[in-house]
Amino acid sequence: GAVVSQHPSRVICKSGTSVKIECRSLDFQATTMFWYRQFPKKSLMLMATSNEGSKATYEQGVEKDKFLINHASLTLSTLTVTSAHPEDSSFYICSARDQGGQGAIQPQHFGDGTRLSIL
Amino acid sequence: AQKITQTQPGMFVQEKEAVTLDCTYDTSDPSYGLFWYKQPSSGEMIFLIYQGSYDQQNATEGRYSLNFQKARKSANLVISASQLGDSAMYFCAMRLSLGRGGKLIFGQGTELSVKP
């Protein structure tokens, strides 16, 4: 089945560092990918929709200059947390949907997530 | 506004028994899809089952079935014959647009614990 690969799975770094997270669709093309943030025992909150070849669409309250998204190809989207601080520590998950087929029927496939810890 | 609500923060079930996880939704859009995902402690999101707003029959996938009551706007997940490996967070989600950019909105989640 469709697989989404997310890397790295865990990052621990110092405050002020920028961190890049990659999300790849391995066996399908994804013109649209989604980035979520999740706190422990909480729901997934959509941060932004990543569009191949164009600017990402950010949800209300998400700082686009803080969370840079690039979707340079049909199989790769990246999220860069710039100048990360301890409050950015969280679980970040990407998701993509196989574009081959009708809209709502296709389930979204998720990466395994990245646990980001800023010291 | 579109909204998904899961009112059970935590649930306990005895192994081999059935359990129902509640989910209600709110939308004025006639076209939508409802999904259930399982998230073990390791973090990955596992797709379980899907129900389309125009589907006449309730969806079933192995031990999972979706009790879809459109008039009540509810889409409860029923897990039959619970297993210890079913212990996890469960999320109900809705996608509105039939278009390719439709966003998936999640409920608050229910933590299921299966007792031996």
Short mmCIF file of C-alpha atoms in Angstrom, two decimals:
data_model
loop_
_atom_site.label_atom_id
_atom_site.label_comp_id
_atom_site.label_asym_id
_atom_site.label_seq_id
_atom_site.Cartn_x
_atom_site.Cartn_y
_atom_site.Cartn_z
CA GLY A 1 0.00 0.00 0.00
CA ALA A 2 0.88 3.67 -0.12
CA VAL A 3 3.66 4.68 2.21
CA VAL A 4 4.75 8.03 3.54
CA SER A 5 8.26 8.31 4.92
CA GLN A 6 9.15 11.00 7.44
CA HIS A 7 12.66 11.81 8.56
CA PRO A 8 14.12 12.25 11.11
CA SER A 9 12.05 10.37 13.66
CA ARG A 10 13.56 12.24 16.58
CA VAL A 11 15.52 15.45 16.98
CA ILE A 12 17.06 16.96 20.07
CA CYS A 13 18.77 20.30 19.59
CA LYS A 14 19.67 23.55 21.24
CA SER A 15 17.47 26.61 21.32
CA GLY A 16 18.02 28.85 18.30
CA THR A 17 18.74 26.00 15.91
CA SER A 18 16.74 25.51 12.73
CA VAL A 19 15.42 22.02 12.13
CA LYS A 20 14.31 20.52 8.81
CA ILE A 21 11.85 17.64 8.63
CA GLU A 22 11.32 15.73 5.38
CA CYS A 23 8.17 14.00 4.20
CA ARG A 24 8.25 11.71 1.17
CA SER A 25 5.55 9.77 -0.60
CA LEU A 26 7.31 6.56 -1.60
CA ASP A 27 5.05 4.93 -4.17
CA PHE A 28 2.63 7.62 -5.24
CA GLN A 29 2.59 11.26 -6.28
CA ALA A 30 1.17 13.84 -3.93
CA THR A 31 0.47 17.35 -5.19
CA THR A 32 -0.80 18.13 -1.71
CA MET A 33 0.73 17.22 1.64
CA PHE A 34 -0.35 18.23 5.11
CA TRP A 35 1.64 19.08 8.23
CA TYR A 36 0.21 18.47 11.69
CA ARG A 37 1.40 19.19 15.20
CA GLN A 38 0.43 17.07 18.17
CA PHE A 39 0.93 17.54 21.91
CA PRO A 40 0.89 14.51 24.24
CA LYS A 41 -2.54 12.90 24.55
CA LYS A 42 -4.00 15.61 22.34
CA SER A 43 -5.45 15.79 18.88
CA LEU A 44 -3.64 16.48 15.63
CA MET A 45 -3.78 20.14 14.76
CA LEU A 46 -3.38 21.02 11.10
CA MET A 47 -0.61 23.55 10.66
CA ALA A 48 -0.51 23.97 6.90
CA THR A 49 -1.29 22.49 3.53
CA SER A 50 1.72 22.07 1.32
CA ASN A 51 1.12 22.54 -2.40
CA GLU A 52 3.59 21.32 -5.00
CA GLY A 53 5.03 24.21 -6.96
CA SER A 54 3.27 26.94 -5.01
CA LYS A 55 3.10 28.53 -1.59
CA ALA A 56 1.79 26.61 1.38
CA THR A 57 -1.55 27.49 2.92
CA TYR A 58 -1.21 28.08 6.65
CA GLU A 59 -3.93 27.64 9.25
CA GLN A 60 -4.93 30.55 11.39
CA GLY A 61 -2.46 31.24 14.17
CA VAL A 62 0.46 29.39 12.56
CA GLU A 63 3.48 31.60 11.91
CA LYS A 64 4.57 31.07 8.33
CA ASP A 65 7.97 32.66 8.97
CA LYS A 66 8.51 30.27 11.85
CA PHE A 67 7.41 27.13 10.06
CA LEU A 68 8.76 27.22 6.52
CA ILE A 69 7.27 24.72 4.11
CA ASN A 70 8.68 23.77 0.75
CA HIS A 71 7.05 21.33 -1.67
CA ALA A 72 9.56 21.18 -4.49
CA SER A 73 8.49 17.92 -6.09
CA LEU A 74 5.51 15.60 -6.31
CA THR A 75 7.03 13.29 -3.70
CA LEU A 76 8.76 15.60 -1.21
CA SER A 77 7.65 18.26 1.22
CA THR A 78 9.84 19.77 3.93
CA LEU A 79 9.00 21.61 7.12
CA THR A 80 11.71 23.81 8.62
CA VAL A 81 11.28 25.06 12.15
CA THR A 82 13.37 28.21 12.18
CA SER A 83 15.19 29.43 15.29
CA ALA A 84 13.48 26.78 17.37
CA HIS A 85 12.68 27.41 21.02
CA PRO A 86 11.51 25.07 23.79
CA GLU A 87 7.86 25.93 23.11
CA ASP A 88 8.29 24.47 19.62
CA SER A 89 8.95 21.06 21.15
CA SER A 90 6.23 18.75 19.90
CA PHE A 91 5.35 15.79 17.70
CA TYR A 92 5.12 16.79 14.04
CA ILE A 93 3.38 14.51 11.54
CA CYS A 94 3.09 14.82 7.79
CA SER A 95 0.41 13.31 5.64
CA ALA A 96 -0.28 12.80 1.96
CA ARG A 97 -3.08 11.45 -0.18
CA ASP A 98 -2.68 9.44 -3.33
CA GLN A 99 -3.92 11.67 -6.11
CA GLY A 100 -4.89 8.76 -8.33
CA GLY A 101 -8.63 8.48 -7.82
CA GLN A 102 -11.61 10.42 -6.57
CA GLY A 103 -11.33 12.92 -3.71
CA ALA A 104 -12.94 11.91 -0.46
CA ILE A 105 -12.57 8.16 -0.91
CA GLN A 106 -8.81 8.19 -0.70
CA PRO A 107 -7.56 7.87 2.89
CA GLN A 108 -4.71 10.06 3.98
CA HIS A 109 -1.48 8.24 4.72
CA PHE A 110 0.70 9.47 7.52
CA GLY A 111 4.38 9.50 8.19
CA ASP A 112 5.59 8.04 11.48
CA GLY A 113 6.14 11.51 12.91
CA THR A 114 9.08 13.49 14.26
CA ARG A 115 9.54 14.09 17.96
CA LEU A 116 11.22 17.46 18.28
CA SER A 117 12.82 18.43 21.59
CA ILE A 118 14.38 21.85 21.95
CA LEU A 119 16.66 22.28 24.97
CA ALA B 1 -18.22 25.76 11.00
CA GLN B 2 -17.04 22.20 10.66
CA LYS B 3 -16.37 20.30 13.83
CA ILE B 4 -15.63 16.79 15.06
CA THR B 5 -16.34 15.85 18.67
CA GLN B 6 -15.22 12.83 20.66
CA THR B 7 -16.63 13.06 24.17
CA GLN B 8 -14.84 10.06 25.71
CA PRO B 9 -11.29 10.98 26.75
CA GLY B 10 -10.69 7.43 27.95
CA MET B 11 -12.39 4.05 27.71
CA PHE B 12 -11.76 0.65 29.27
CA VAL B 13 -12.87 -2.66 27.81
CA GLN B 14 -12.32 -6.26 28.81
CA GLU B 15 -10.42 -8.40 26.35
CA LYS B 16 -12.71 -10.21 23.87
CA GLU B 17 -15.59 -7.82 24.50
CA ALA B 18 -16.94 -5.24 22.07
CA VAL B 19 -16.52 -1.49 22.59
CA THR B 20 -18.07 1.58 20.97
CA LEU B 21 -16.15 4.82 20.57
CA ASP B 22 -18.35 7.85 20.03
CA CYS B 23 -17.94 10.51 17.36
CA THR B 24 -20.27 13.32 16.35
CA TYR B 25 -19.70 15.85 13.63
CA ASP B 26 -21.13 19.09 12.41
CA THR B 27 -21.18 20.34 8.86
CA SER B 28 -23.64 21.85 6.43
CA ASP B 29 -21.78 20.42 3.47
CA PRO B 30 -23.70 17.47 1.93
CA SER B 31 -20.50 15.81 0.70
CA TYR B 32 -18.03 14.61 3.28
CA GLY B 33 -16.03 11.62 4.35
CA LEU B 34 -15.58 10.25 7.84
CA PHE B 35 -12.46 8.36 8.91
CA TRP B 36 -11.19 6.55 11.97
CA TYR B 37 -7.49 6.29 12.77
CA LYS B 38 -5.63 4.38 15.47
CA GLN B 39 -2.50 5.83 17.05
CA PRO B 40 -0.43 3.47 19.22
CA SER B 41 2.05 4.86 21.74
CA SER B 42 4.75 4.74 19.06
CA GLY B 43 2.96 7.57 17.27
CA GLU B 44 2.12 6.32 13.81
CA MET B 45 -1.37 6.94 12.47
CA ILE B 46 -3.08 3.79 11.21
CA PHE B 47 -6.12 4.13 8.95
CA LEU B 48 -8.96 1.88 10.11
CA ILE B 49 -12.19 2.60 8.28
CA TYR B 50 -13.97 5.11 6.03
CA GLN B 51 -17.61 6.16 5.56
CA GLY B 52 -18.82 8.47 2.81
CA SER B 53 -21.77 10.76 3.38
CA TYR B 54 -23.67 9.19 0.51
CA ASP B 55 -22.93 5.59 1.45
CA GLN B 56 -26.13 3.69 2.14
CA GLN B 57 -24.59 0.96 4.23
CA ASN B 58 -22.39 1.14 7.30
CA ALA B 59 -18.73 0.49 6.60
CA THR B 60 -17.06 -2.63 7.97
CA GLU B 61 -13.41 -3.70 7.97
CA GLY B 62 -12.70 -6.91 9.81
CA ARG B 63 -13.34 -6.31 13.52
CA TYR B 64 -14.09 -2.64 12.90
CA SER B 65 -17.48 -1.32 11.93
CA LEU B 66 -18.80 2.20 11.70
CA ASN B 67 -22.26 2.94 13.04
CA PHE B 68 -23.22 5.82 10.75
CA GLN B 69 -26.35 7.73 11.76
CA LYS B 70 -26.57 10.61 9.34
CA ALA B 71 -29.59 12.33 10.86
CA ARG B 72 -27.86 12.39 14.24
CA LYS B 73 -24.53 13.30 12.65
CA SER B 74 -22.77 10.52 14.44
CA ALA B 75 -20.16 8.04 13.24
CA ASN B 76 -19.32 5.73 16.11
CA LEU B 77 -16.60 3.11 15.80
CA VAL B 78 -17.39 -0.38 17.04
CA ILE B 79 -14.52 -2.74 17.76
CA SER B 80 -15.62 -6.33 18.24
CA ALA B 81 -13.69 -8.97 20.18
CA SER B 82 -11.18 -6.51 21.66
CA GLN B 83 -7.55 -7.53 21.79
CA LEU B 84 -4.73 -6.27 23.98
CA GLY B 85 -3.13 -4.76 20.88
CA ASP B 86 -6.16 -2.54 20.42
CA SER B 87 -4.99 -0.36 23.31
CA ALA B 88 -4.22 3.00 21.69
CA MET B 89 -5.56 6.46 20.94
CA TYR B 90 -8.41 6.52 18.43
CA PHE B 91 -9.23 9.56 16.35
CA CYS B 92 -12.33 10.30 14.34
CA ALA B 93 -11.78 12.65 11.40
CA MET B 94 -13.78 14.36 8.70
CA ARG B 95 -12.91 15.64 5.28
CA LEU B 96 -15.32 17.97 3.57
CA SER B 97 -14.13 18.60 0.08
CA LEU B 98 -14.32 16.00 -2.61
CA GLY B 99 -11.50 17.96 -4.19
CA ARG B 100 -7.93 16.92 -3.87
CA GLY B 101 -7.04 19.62 -1.37
CA GLY B 102 -9.69 18.76 1.22
CA LYS B 103 -8.40 19.08 4.75
CA LEU B 104 -8.77 16.33 7.33
CA ILE B 105 -10.09 17.63 10.66
CA PHE B 106 -9.62 15.49 13.76
CA GLY B 107 -11.61 14.99 16.93
CA GLN B 108 -10.00 15.17 20.37
CA GLY B 109 -9.34 11.44 20.50
CA THR B 110 -10.28 8.59 22.82
CA GLU B 111 -7.70 6.57 24.68
CA LEU B 112 -8.76 2.94 24.71
CA SER B 113 -7.32 0.52 27.24
CA VAL B 114 -8.01 -3.19 26.84
CA LYS B 115 -7.82 -5.18 30.07
CA PRO B 116 -6.70 -8.84 30.11
#
